[in-house]
mmCIF file of C-alpha atoms in Angstrom:
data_model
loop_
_atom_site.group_PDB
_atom_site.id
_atom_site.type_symbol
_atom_site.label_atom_id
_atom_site.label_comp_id
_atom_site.label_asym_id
_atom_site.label_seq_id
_atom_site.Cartn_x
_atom_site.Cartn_y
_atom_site.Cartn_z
ATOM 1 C CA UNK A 5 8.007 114.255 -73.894
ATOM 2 C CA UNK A 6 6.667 110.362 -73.695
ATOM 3 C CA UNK A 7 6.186 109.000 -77.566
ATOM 4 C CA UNK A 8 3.089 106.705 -77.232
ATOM 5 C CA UNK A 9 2.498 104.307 -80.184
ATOM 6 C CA UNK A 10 -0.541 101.990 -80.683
ATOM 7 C CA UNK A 11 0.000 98.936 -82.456
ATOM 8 C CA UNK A 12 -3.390 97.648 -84.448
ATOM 9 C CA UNK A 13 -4.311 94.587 -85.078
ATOM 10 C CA UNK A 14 -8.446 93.509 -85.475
ATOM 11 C CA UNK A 15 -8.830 91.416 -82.343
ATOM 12 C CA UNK A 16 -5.515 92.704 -79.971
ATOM 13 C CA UNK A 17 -5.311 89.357 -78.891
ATOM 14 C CA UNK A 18 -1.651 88.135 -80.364
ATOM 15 C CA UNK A 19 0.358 90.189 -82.726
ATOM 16 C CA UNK A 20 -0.587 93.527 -81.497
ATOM 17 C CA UNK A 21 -0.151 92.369 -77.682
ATOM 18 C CA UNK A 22 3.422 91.050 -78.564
ATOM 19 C CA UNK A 23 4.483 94.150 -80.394
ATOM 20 C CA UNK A 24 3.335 96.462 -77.371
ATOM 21 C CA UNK A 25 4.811 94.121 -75.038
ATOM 22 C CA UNK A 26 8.536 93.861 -76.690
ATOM 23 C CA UNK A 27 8.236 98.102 -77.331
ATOM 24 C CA UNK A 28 7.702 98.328 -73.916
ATOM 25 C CA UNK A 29 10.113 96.266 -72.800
ATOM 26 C CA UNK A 30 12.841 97.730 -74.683
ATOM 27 C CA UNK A 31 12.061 101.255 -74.259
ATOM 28 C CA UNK A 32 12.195 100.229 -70.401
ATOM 29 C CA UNK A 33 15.647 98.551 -70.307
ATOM 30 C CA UNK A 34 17.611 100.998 -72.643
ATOM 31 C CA UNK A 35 15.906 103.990 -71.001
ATOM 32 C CA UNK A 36 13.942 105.368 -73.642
ATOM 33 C CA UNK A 37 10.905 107.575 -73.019
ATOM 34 C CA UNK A 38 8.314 105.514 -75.287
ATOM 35 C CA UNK A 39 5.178 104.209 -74.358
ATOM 36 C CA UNK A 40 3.603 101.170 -76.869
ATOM 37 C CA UNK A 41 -0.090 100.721 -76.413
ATOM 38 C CA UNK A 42 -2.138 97.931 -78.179
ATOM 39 C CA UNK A 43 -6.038 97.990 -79.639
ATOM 40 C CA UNK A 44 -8.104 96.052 -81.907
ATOM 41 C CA UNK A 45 -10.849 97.670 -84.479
ATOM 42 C CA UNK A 46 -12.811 94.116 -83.373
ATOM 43 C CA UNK A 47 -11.228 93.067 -79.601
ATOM 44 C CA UNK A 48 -11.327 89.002 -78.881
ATOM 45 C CA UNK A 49 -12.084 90.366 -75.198
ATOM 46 C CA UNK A 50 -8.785 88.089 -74.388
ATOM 47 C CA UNK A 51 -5.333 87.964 -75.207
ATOM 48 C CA UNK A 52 -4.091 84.741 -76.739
ATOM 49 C CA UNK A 53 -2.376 82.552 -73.784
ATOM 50 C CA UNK A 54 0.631 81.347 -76.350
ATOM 51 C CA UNK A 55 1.321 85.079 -76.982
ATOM 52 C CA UNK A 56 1.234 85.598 -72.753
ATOM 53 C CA UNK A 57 3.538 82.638 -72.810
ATOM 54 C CA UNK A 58 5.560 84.302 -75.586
ATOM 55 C CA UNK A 59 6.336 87.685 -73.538
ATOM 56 C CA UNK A 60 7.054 85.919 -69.987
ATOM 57 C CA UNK A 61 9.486 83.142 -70.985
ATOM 58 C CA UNK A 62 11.137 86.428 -72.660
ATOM 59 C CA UNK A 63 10.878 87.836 -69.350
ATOM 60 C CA UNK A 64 8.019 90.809 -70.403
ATOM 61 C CA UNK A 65 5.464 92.078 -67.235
ATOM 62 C CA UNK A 66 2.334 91.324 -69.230
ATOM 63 C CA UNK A 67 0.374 92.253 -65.527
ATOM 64 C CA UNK A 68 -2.167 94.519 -67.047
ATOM 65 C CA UNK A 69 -2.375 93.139 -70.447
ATOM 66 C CA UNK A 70 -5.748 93.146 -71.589
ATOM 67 C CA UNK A 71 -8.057 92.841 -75.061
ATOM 68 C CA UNK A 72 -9.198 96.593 -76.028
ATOM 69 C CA UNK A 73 -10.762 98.881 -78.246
ATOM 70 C CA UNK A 74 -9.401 101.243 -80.231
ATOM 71 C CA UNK A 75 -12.276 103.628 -79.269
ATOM 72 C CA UNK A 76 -10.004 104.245 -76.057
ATOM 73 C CA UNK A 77 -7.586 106.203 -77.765
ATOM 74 C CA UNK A 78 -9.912 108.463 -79.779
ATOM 75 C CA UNK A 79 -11.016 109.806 -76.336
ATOM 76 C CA UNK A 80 -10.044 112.906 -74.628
ATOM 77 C CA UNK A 81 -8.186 111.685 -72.123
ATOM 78 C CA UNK A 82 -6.025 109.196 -74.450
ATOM 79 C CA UNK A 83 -2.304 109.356 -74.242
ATOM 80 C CA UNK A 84 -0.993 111.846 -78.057
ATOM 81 C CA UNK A 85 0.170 109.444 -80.210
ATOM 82 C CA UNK A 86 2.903 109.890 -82.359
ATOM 83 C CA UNK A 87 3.087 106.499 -84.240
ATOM 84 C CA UNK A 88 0.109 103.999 -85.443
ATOM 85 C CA UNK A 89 1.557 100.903 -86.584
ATOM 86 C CA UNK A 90 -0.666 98.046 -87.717
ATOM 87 C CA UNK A 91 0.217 94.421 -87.518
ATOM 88 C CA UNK A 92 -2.213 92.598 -89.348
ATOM 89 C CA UNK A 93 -1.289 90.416 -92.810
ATOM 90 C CA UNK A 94 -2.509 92.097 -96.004
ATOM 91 C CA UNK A 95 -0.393 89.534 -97.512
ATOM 92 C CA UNK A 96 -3.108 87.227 -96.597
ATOM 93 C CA UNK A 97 -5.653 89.302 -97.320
ATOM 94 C CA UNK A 98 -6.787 90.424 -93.628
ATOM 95 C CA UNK A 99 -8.512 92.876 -92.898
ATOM 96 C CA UNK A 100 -6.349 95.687 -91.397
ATOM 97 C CA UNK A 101 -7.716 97.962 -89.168
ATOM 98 C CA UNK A 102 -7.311 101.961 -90.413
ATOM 99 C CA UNK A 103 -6.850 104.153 -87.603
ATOM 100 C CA UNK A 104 -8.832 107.822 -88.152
ATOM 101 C CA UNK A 105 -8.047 109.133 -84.377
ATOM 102 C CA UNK A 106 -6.242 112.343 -84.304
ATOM 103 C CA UNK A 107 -3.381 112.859 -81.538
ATOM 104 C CA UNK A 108 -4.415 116.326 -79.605
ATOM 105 C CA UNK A 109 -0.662 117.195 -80.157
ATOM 106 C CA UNK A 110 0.562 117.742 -83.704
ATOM 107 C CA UNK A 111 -2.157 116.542 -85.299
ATOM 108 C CA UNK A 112 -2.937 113.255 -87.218
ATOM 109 C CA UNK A 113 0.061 110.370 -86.024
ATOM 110 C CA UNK A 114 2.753 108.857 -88.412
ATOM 111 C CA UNK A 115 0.782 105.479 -89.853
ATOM 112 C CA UNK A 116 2.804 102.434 -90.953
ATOM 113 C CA UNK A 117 2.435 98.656 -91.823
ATOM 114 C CA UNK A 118 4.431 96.054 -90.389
ATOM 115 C CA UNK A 119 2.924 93.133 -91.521
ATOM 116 C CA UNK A 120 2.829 89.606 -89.516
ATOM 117 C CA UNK A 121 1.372 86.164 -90.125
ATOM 118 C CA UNK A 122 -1.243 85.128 -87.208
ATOM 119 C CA UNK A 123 0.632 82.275 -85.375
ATOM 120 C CA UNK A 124 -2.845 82.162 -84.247
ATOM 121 C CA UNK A 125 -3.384 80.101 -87.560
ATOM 122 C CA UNK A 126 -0.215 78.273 -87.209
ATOM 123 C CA UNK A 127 -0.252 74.203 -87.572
ATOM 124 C CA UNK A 128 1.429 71.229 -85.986
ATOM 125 C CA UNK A 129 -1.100 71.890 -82.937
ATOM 126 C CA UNK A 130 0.118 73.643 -79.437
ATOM 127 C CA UNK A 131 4.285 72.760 -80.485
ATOM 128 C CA UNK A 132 3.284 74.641 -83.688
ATOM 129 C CA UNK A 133 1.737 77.532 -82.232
ATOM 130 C CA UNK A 134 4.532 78.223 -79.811
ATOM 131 C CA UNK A 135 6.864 77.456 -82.067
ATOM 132 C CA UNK A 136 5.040 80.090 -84.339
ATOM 133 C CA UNK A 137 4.087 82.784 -81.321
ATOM 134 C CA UNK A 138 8.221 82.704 -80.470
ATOM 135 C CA UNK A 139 9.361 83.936 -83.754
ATOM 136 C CA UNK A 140 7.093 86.310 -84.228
ATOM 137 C CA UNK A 141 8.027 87.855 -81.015
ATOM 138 C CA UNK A 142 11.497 87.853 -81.863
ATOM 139 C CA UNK A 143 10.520 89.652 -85.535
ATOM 140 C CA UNK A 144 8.610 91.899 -83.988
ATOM 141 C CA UNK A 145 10.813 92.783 -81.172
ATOM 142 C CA UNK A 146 13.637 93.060 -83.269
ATOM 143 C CA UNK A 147 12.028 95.541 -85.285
ATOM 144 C CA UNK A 148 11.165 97.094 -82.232
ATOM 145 C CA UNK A 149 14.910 97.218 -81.101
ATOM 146 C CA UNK A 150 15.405 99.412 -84.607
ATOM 147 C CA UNK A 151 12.628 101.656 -84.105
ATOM 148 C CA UNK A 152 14.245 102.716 -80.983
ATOM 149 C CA UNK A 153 17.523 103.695 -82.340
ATOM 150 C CA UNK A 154 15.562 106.341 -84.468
ATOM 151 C CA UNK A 155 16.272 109.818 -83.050
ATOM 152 C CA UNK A 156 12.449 110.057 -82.450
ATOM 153 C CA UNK A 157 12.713 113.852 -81.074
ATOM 154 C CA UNK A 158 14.508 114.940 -83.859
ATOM 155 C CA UNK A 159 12.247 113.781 -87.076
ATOM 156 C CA UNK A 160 10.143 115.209 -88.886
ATOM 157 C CA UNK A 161 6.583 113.580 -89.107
ATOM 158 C CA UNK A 162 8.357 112.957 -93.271
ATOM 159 C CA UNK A 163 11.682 111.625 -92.383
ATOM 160 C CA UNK A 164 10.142 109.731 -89.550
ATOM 161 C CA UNK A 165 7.519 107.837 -91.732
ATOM 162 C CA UNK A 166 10.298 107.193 -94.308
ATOM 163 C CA UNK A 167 12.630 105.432 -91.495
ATOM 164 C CA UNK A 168 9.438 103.373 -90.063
ATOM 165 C CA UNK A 169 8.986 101.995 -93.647
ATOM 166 C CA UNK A 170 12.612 101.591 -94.185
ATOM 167 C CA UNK A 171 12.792 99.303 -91.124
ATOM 168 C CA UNK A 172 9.640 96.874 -92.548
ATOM 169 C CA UNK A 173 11.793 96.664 -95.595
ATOM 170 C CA UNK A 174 14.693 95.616 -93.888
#
């Protein structure tokens, strides 16, 4: 059975989009059955172009990358999701979105933080922002990389919400 996580961030538009993106394209080339999904509890109605640029010069399909609400996935025919993670930076006092929707299978999802600075807000102008959209993909899909070692099958919804917070520490 397909594990579907939605990543959160407010305005799916950068750190969300690269998180679903790298998820994706892992679970794809090591032949896992995971599906990442991305929302925002406020959608930009676009995804950031650096974060675009971010995915394809990593060689990510972003075809079919769009802004979105989370309202999608509180709707009967949304995918069950097994994992919520949210992307957003508490550290810098953001907003983060919380997720209430309920998967249809097993009940409420496993919710964790993985926190990210917004290259959006990064300086030294379009250099800077690249710069600043590139490592956060590589953070982020890195992280991804461990989540998908996890024996995701063979958790419980405890010892799986344990190792998702024991990979932000790491």
């Amino acid at each position: 059975m397909t594990t579907h996580v939605l990543i959160l961030c407010t305005h799916n538009s950068a750190r969300s989009v690269l998180s679903e993106g790298m998820l994706n394209h892992w679970a794809k080339k090591l032949g896992k059955d995971v599906q990442a999904h991305s929302a925002g509890s406020a959608p930009s109605g676009r995804i950031n172009p650096f974060a675009v640029e971010a995915l394809q010069n990593a060689g990510v399909d972003t075809s079919g990358y769009y802004s979105k609400s989370w309202d999608q996935f509180s709707q009967d025919d949304a995918p069950p999701l097994s994992i919520v993670i949210t992307v957003c930076d508490s550290a810098a006092a953001e907003q983060c979105p919380v997720f209430f929707g309920a998967s249809r299978v097993g009940g409420q999802p496993v919710k964790v933080h993985w926190g990210y600075p917004d290259p959006s807000n990064a300086e030294g102008g379009d250099e800077g922002k690249r710069r600043a959209f590139e490592l956060t993909r590589q953070a982020i899909g890195y992280r991804m990389l461990q989540l998908l070692q996890l024996p995701l099958e063979d958790l419980s919804k405890a010892e799986l919400q344990q190792a998702l917070a024991d990979i932000y520490k790491s």
